[in-house]
PDB file of C-alpha atoms in Angstrom:
ATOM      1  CA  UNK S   8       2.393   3.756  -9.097  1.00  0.00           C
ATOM      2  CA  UNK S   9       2.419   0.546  -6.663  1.00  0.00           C
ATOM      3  CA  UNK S  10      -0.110   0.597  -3.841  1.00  0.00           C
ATOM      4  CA  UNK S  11      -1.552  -1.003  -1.180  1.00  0.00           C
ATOM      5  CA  UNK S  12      -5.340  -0.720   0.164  1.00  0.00           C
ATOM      6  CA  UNK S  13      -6.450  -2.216   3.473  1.00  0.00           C
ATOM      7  CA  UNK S  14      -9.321  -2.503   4.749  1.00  0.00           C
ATOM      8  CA  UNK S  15     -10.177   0.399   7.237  1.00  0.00           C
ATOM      9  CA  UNK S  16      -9.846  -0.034  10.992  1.00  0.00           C
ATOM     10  CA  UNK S  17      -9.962  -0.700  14.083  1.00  0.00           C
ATOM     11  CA  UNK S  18     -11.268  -4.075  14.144  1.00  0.00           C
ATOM     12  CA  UNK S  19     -12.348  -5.744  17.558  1.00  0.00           C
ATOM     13  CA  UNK S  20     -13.355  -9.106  17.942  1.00  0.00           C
ATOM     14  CA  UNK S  21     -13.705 -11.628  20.595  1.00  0.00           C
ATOM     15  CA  UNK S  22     -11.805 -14.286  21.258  1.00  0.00           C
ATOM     16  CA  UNK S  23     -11.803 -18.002  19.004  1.00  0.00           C
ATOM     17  CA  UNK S  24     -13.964 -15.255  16.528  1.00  0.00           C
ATOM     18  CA  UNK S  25     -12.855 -15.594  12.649  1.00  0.00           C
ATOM     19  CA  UNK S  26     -10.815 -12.729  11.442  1.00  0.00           C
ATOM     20  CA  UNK S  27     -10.564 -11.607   7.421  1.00  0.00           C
ATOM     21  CA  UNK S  28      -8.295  -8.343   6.886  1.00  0.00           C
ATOM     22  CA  UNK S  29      -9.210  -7.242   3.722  1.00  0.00           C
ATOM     23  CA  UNK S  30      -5.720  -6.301   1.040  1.00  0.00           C
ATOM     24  CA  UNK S  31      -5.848  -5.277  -2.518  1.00  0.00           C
ATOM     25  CA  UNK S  32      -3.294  -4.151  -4.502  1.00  0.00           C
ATOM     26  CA  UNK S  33      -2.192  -2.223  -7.665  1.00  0.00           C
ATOM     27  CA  UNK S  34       0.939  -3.030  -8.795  1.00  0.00           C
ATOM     28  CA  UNK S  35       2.921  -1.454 -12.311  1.00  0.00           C
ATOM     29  CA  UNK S  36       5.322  -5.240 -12.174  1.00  0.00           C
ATOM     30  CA  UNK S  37       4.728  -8.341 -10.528  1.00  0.00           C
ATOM     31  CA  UNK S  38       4.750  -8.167  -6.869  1.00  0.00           C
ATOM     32  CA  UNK S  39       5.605 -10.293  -4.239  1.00  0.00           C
ATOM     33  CA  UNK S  40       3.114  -9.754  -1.278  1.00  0.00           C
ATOM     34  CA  UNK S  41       4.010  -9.634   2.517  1.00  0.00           C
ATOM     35  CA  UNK S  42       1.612  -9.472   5.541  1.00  0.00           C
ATOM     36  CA  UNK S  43       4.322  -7.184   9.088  1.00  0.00           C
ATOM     37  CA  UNK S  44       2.709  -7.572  12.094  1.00  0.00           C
ATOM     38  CA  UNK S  45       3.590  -4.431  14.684  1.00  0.00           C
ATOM     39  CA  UNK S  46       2.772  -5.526  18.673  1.00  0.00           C
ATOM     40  CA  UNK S  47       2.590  -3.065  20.819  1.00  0.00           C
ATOM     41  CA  UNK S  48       5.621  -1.133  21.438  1.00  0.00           C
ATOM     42  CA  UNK S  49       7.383  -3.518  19.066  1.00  0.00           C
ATOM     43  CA  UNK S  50       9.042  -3.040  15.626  1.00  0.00           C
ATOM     44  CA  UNK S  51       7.236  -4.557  12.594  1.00  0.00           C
ATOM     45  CA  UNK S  52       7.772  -8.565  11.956  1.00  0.00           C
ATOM     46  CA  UNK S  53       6.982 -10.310   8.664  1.00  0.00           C
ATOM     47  CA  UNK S  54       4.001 -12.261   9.425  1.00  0.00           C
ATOM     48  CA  UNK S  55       3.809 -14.393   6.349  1.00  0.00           C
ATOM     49  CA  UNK S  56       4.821 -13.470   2.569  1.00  0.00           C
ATOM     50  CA  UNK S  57       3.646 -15.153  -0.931  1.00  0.00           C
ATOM     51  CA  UNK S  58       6.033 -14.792  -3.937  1.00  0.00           C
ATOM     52  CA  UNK S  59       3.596 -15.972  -6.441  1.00  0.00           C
ATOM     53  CA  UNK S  60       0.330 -16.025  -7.833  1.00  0.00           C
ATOM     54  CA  UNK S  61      -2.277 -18.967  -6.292  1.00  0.00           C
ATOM     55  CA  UNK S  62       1.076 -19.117  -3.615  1.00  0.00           C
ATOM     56  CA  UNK S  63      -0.631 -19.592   0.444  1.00  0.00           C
ATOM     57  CA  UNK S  64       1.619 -18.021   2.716  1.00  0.00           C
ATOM     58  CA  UNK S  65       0.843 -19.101   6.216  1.00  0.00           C
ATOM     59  CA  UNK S  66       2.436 -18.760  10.343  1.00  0.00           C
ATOM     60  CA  UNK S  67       0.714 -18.824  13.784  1.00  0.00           C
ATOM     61  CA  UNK S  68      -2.538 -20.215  12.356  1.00  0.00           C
ATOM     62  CA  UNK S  69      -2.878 -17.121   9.869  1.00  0.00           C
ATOM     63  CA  UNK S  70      -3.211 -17.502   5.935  1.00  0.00           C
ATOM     64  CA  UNK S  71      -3.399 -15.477   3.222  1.00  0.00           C
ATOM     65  CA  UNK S  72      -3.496 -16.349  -0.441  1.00  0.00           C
ATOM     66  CA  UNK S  73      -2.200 -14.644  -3.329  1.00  0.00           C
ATOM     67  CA  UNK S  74      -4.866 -13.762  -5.930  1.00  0.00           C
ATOM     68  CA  UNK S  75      -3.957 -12.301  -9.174  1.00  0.00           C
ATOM     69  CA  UNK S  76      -6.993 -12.177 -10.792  1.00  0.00           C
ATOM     70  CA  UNK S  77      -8.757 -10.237  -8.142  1.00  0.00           C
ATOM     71  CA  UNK S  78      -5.088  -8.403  -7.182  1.00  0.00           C
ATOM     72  CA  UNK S  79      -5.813  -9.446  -3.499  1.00  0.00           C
ATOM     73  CA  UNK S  80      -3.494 -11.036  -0.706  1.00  0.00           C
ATOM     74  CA  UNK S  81      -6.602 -10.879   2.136  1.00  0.00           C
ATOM     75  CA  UNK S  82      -5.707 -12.162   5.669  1.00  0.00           C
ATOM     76  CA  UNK S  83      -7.769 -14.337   7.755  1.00  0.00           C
ATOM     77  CA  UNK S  84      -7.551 -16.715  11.096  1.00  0.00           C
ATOM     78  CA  UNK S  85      -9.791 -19.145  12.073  1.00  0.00           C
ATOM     79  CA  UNK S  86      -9.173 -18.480  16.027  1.00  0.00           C
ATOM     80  CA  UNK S  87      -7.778 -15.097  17.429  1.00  0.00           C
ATOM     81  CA  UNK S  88      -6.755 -15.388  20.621  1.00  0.00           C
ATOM     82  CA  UNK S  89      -5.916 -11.727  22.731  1.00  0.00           C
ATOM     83  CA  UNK S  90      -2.463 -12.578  21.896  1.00  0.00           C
ATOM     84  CA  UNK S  91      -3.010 -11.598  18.350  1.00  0.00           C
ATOM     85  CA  UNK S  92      -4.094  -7.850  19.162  1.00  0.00           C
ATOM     86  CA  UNK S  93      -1.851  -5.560  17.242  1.00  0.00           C
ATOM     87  CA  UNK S  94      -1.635  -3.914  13.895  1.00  0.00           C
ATOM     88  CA  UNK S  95      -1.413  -5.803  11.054  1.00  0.00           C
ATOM     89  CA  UNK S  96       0.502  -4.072   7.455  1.00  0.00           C
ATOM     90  CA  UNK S  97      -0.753  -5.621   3.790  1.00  0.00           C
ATOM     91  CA  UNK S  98       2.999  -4.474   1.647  1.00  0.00           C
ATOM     92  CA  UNK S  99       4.226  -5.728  -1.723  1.00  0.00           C
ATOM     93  CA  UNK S 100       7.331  -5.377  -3.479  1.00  0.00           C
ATOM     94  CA  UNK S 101       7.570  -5.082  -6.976  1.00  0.00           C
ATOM     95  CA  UNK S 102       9.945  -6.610  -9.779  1.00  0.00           C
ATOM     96  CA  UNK S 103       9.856  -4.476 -12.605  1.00  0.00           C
ATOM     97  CA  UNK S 104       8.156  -1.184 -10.679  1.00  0.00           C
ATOM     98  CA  UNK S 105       9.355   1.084  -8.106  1.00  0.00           C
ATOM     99  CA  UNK S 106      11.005  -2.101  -6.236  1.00  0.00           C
ATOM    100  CA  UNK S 107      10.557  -0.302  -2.734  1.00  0.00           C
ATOM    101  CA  UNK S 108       8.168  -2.064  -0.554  1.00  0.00           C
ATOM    102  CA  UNK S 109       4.939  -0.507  -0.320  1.00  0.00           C
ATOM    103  CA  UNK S 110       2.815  -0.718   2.733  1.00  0.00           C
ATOM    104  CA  UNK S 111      -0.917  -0.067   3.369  1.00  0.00           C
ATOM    105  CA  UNK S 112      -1.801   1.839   5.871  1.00  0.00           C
ATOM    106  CA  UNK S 113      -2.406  -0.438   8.797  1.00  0.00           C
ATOM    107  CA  UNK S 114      -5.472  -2.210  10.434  1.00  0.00           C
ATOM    108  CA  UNK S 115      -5.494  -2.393  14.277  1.00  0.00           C
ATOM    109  CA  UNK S 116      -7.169  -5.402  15.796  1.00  0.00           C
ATOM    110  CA  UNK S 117      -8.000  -5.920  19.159  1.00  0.00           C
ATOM    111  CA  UNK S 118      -9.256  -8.921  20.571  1.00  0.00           C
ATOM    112  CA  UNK S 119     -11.454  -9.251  23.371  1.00  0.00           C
ATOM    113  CA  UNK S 120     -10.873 -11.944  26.209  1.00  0.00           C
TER     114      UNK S 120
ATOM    115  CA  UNK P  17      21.075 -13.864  17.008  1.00  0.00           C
ATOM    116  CA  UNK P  18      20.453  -9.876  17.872  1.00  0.00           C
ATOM    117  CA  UNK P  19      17.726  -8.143  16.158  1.00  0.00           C
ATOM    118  CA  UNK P  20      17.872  -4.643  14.732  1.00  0.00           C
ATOM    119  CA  UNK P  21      18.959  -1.798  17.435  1.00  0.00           C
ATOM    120  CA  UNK P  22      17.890   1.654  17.256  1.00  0.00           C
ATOM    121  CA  UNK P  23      18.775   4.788  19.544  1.00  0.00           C
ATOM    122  CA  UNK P  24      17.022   6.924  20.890  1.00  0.00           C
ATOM    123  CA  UNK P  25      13.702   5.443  21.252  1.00  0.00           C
ATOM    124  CA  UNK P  26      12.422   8.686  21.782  1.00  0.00           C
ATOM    125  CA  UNK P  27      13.226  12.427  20.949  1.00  0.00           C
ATOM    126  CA  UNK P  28      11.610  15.593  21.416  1.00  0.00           C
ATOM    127  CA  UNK P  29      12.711  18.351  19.642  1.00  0.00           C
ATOM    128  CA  UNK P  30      11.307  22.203  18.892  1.00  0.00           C
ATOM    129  CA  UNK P  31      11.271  22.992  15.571  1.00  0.00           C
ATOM    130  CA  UNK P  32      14.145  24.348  13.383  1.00  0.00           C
ATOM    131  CA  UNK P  33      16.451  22.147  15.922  1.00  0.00           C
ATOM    132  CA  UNK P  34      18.286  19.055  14.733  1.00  0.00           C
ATOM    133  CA  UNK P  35      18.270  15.481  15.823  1.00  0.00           C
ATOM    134  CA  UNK P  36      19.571  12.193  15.021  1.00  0.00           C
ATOM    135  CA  UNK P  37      19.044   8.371  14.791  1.00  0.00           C
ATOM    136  CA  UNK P  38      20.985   5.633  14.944  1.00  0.00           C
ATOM    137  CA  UNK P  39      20.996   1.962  13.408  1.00  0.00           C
ATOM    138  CA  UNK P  40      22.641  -0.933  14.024  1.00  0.00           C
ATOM    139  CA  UNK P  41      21.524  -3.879  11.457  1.00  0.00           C
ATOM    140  CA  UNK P  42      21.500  -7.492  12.023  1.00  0.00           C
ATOM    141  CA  UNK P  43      25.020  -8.698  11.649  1.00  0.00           C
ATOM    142  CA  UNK P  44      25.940  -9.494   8.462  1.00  0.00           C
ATOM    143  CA  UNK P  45      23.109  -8.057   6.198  1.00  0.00           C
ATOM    144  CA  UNK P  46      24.185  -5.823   3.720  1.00  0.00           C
ATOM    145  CA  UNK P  47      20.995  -3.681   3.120  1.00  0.00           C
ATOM    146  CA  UNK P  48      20.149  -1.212   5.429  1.00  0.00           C
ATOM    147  CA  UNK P  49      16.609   0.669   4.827  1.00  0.00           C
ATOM    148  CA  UNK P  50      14.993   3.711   6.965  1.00  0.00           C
ATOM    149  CA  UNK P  51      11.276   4.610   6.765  1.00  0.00           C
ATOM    150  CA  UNK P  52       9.252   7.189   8.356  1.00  0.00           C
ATOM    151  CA  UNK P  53       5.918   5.634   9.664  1.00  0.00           C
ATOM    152  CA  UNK P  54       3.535   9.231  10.272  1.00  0.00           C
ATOM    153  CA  UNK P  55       0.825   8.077  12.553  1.00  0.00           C
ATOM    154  CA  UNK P  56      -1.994   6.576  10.931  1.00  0.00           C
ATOM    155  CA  UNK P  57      -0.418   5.259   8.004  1.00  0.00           C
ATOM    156  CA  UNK P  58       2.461   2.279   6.690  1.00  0.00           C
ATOM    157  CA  UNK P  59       5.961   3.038   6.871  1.00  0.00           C
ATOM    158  CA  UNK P  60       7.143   5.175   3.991  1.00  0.00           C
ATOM    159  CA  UNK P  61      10.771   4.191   3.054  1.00  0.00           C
ATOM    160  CA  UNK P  62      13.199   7.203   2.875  1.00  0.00           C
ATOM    161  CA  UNK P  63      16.627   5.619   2.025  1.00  0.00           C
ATOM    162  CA  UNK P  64      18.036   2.120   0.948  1.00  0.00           C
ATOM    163  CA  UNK P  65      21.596   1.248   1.778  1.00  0.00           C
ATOM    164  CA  UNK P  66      23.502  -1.734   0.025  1.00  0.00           C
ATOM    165  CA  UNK P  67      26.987  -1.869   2.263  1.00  0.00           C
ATOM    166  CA  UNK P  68      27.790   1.586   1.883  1.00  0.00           C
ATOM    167  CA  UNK P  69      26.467   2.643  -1.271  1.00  0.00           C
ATOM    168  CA  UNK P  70      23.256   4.413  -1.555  1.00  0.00           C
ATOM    169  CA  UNK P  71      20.572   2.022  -3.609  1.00  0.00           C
ATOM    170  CA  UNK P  72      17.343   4.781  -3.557  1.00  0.00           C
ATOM    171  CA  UNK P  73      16.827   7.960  -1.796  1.00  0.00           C
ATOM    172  CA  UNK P  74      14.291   9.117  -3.975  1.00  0.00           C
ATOM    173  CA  UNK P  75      11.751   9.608  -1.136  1.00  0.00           C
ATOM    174  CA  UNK P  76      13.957  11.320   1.104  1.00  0.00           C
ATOM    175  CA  UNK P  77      13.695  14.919   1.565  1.00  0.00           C
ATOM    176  CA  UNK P  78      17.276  15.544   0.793  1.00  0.00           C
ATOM    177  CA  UNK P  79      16.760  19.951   1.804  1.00  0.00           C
ATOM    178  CA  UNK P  80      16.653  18.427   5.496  1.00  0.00           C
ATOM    179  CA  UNK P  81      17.347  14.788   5.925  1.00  0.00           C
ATOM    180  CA  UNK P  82      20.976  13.044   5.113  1.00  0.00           C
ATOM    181  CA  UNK P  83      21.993   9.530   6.042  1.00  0.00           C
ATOM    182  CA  UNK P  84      25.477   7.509   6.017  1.00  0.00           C
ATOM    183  CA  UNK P  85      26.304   4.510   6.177  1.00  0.00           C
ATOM    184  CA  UNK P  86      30.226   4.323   6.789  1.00  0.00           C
ATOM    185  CA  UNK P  87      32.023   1.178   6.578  1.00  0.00           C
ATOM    186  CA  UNK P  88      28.947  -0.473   5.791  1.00  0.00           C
ATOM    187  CA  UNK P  89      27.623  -1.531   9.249  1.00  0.00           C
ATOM    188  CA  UNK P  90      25.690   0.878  11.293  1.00  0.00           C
ATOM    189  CA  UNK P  91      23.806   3.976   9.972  1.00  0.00           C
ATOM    190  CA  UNK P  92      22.818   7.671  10.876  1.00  0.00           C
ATOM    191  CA  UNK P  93      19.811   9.694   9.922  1.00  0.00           C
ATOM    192  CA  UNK P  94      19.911  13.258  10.371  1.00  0.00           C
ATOM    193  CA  UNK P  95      17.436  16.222   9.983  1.00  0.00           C
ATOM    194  CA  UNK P  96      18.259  19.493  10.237  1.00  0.00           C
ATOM    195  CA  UNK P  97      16.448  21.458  10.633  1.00  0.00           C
ATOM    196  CA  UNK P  98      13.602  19.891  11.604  1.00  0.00           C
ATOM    197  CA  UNK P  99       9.705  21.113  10.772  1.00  0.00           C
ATOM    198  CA  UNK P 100       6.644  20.056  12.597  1.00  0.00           C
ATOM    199  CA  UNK P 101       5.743  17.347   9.810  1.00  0.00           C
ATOM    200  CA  UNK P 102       8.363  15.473  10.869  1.00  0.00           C
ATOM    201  CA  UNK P 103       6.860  13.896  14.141  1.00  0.00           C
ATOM    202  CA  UNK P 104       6.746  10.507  13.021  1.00  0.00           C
ATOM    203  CA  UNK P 105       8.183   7.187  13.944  1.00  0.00           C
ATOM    204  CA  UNK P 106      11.699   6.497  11.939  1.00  0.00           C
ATOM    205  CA  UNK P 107      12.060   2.699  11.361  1.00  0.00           C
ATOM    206  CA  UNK P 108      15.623   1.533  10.507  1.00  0.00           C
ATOM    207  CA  UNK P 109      15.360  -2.393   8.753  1.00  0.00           C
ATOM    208  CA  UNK P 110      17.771  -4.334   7.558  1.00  0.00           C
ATOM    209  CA  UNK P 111      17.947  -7.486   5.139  1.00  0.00           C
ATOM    210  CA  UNK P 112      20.687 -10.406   4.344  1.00  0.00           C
ATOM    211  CA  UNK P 113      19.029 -10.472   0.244  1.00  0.00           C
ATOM    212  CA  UNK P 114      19.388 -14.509   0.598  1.00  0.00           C
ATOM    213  CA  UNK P 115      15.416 -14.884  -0.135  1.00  0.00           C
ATOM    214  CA  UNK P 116      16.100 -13.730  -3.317  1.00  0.00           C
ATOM    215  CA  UNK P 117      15.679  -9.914  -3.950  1.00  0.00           C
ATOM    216  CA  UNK P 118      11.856  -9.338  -3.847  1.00  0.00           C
ATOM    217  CA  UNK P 119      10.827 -11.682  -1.960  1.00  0.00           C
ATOM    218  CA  UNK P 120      13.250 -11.369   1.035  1.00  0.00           C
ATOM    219  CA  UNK P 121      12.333 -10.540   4.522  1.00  0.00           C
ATOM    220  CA  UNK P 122      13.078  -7.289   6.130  1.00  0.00           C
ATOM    221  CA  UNK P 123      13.933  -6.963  10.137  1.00  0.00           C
ATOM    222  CA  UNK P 124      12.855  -3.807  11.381  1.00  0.00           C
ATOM    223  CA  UNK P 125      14.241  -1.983  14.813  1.00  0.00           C
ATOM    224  CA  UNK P 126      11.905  -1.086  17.480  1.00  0.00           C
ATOM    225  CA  UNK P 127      12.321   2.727  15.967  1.00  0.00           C
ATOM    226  CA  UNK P 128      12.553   6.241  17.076  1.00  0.00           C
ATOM    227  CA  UNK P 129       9.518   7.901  18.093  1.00  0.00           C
ATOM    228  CA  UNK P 130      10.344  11.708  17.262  1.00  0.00           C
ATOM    229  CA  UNK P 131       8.125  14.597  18.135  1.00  0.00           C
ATOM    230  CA  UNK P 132       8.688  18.194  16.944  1.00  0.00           C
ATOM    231  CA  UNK P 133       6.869  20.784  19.011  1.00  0.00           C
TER     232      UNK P 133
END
């Protein structure tokens, strides 16, 4: 079935430090990828999402770019500010599978002042 | 615009009691989802809603857990009884479908934090 692998966590950088979340994916159809965001004590927000394959989806100064020959949607940032401390979900969504969105399991990031 | 509202935010509960959630979507999106986010892990979804008419509910454990949607607005999920497993957050998310169907965005509530002693 449809899955989503992220990299283990908890990540902690400092701040202006370059972040890369790790995301692969197996997928029965062809996916659409999405990155949620969860603050703390806050519901989940889409982050950024890539319909496509060689699609960039990108908001707030994070990218991610949809790979399908290495079935990878990895997440990175040039600059993390403290601001950006909160758990970060690699999903998909698949046309032609289980069509449920799938979600990994979660990285937490903190970021240091 | 209001986001996605979800009562209680919390709920403790001793086993073999029941409990439920409610959802209010954004206004004027038809598809109404509920996952159960276990700690540790992504939000599993449990039921899909289009207006009133249930889409999947193949994940939902239907011995213990029912949900409605009546006139196609705001939702109820119910367990009874409940089991220890259950402690878990319970999402509620809701989506207009305008993105086109797999790549649309879902808004998710704040959720329920449920704990089953």
């Amino acid at each position: 079935g449809d899955s989503v692998t992220q990299m283990e966590g908890p990540v902690t950088l400092s701040e202006e430090a370059f972040l890369t979340i790790n995301c692969t994916y197996t997928a029965t159809g062809y996916p659409s990828l999405f990155w949620y965001v969860q603050y703390p004590g806050e519901g989940l927000q889409l982050l950024l999402k890539a319909t496509k394959a060689d699609d960039k989806g990108s908001n707030k100064g994070f990218e991610a770019t949809y790979r399908k020959e290495t079935t990878s949607f990895h997440l990175e940032k040039g600059s993390v500010q403290v601001s950006d401390s909160a758990v970060y979900f690699c999903a998909l969504r698949t046309e032609g599978g289980s069509e449920k969105l799938v979600f990994g399991k979660g990285t937490k990031l903190t970021v240091n002042p | 615009e209001a986001g996605v509202a979800q009562s209680p935010r919390y709920k403790i509960i001793e086993k073999r009691q029941s409990v439920a959630f409610w959802c209010n979507p954004i206004s004027g999106h038809a598809t109404l989802y509920w996952y159960q986010q276990i700690l540790g892990q992504g939000p599993k979804l449990l039921i899909q809603f289009q207006n009133n008419g249930v889409v999947d509910d193949s994940q939902l454990p239907k011995d213990r857990f029912s949900a409605e949607r009546l006139k196609g607005v705001d939702s109820t999920l119910k367990i009874q009884p409940a089991k220890l497993e259950d402690s878990a957050v319970y999402l509620c998310a809701s989506s207009d479908g305008t993105s086109g169907r797999f790549g649309e965005t879902q808004y998710f509530g704040p959720g329920t934090r449920l704990l089953v002693l």
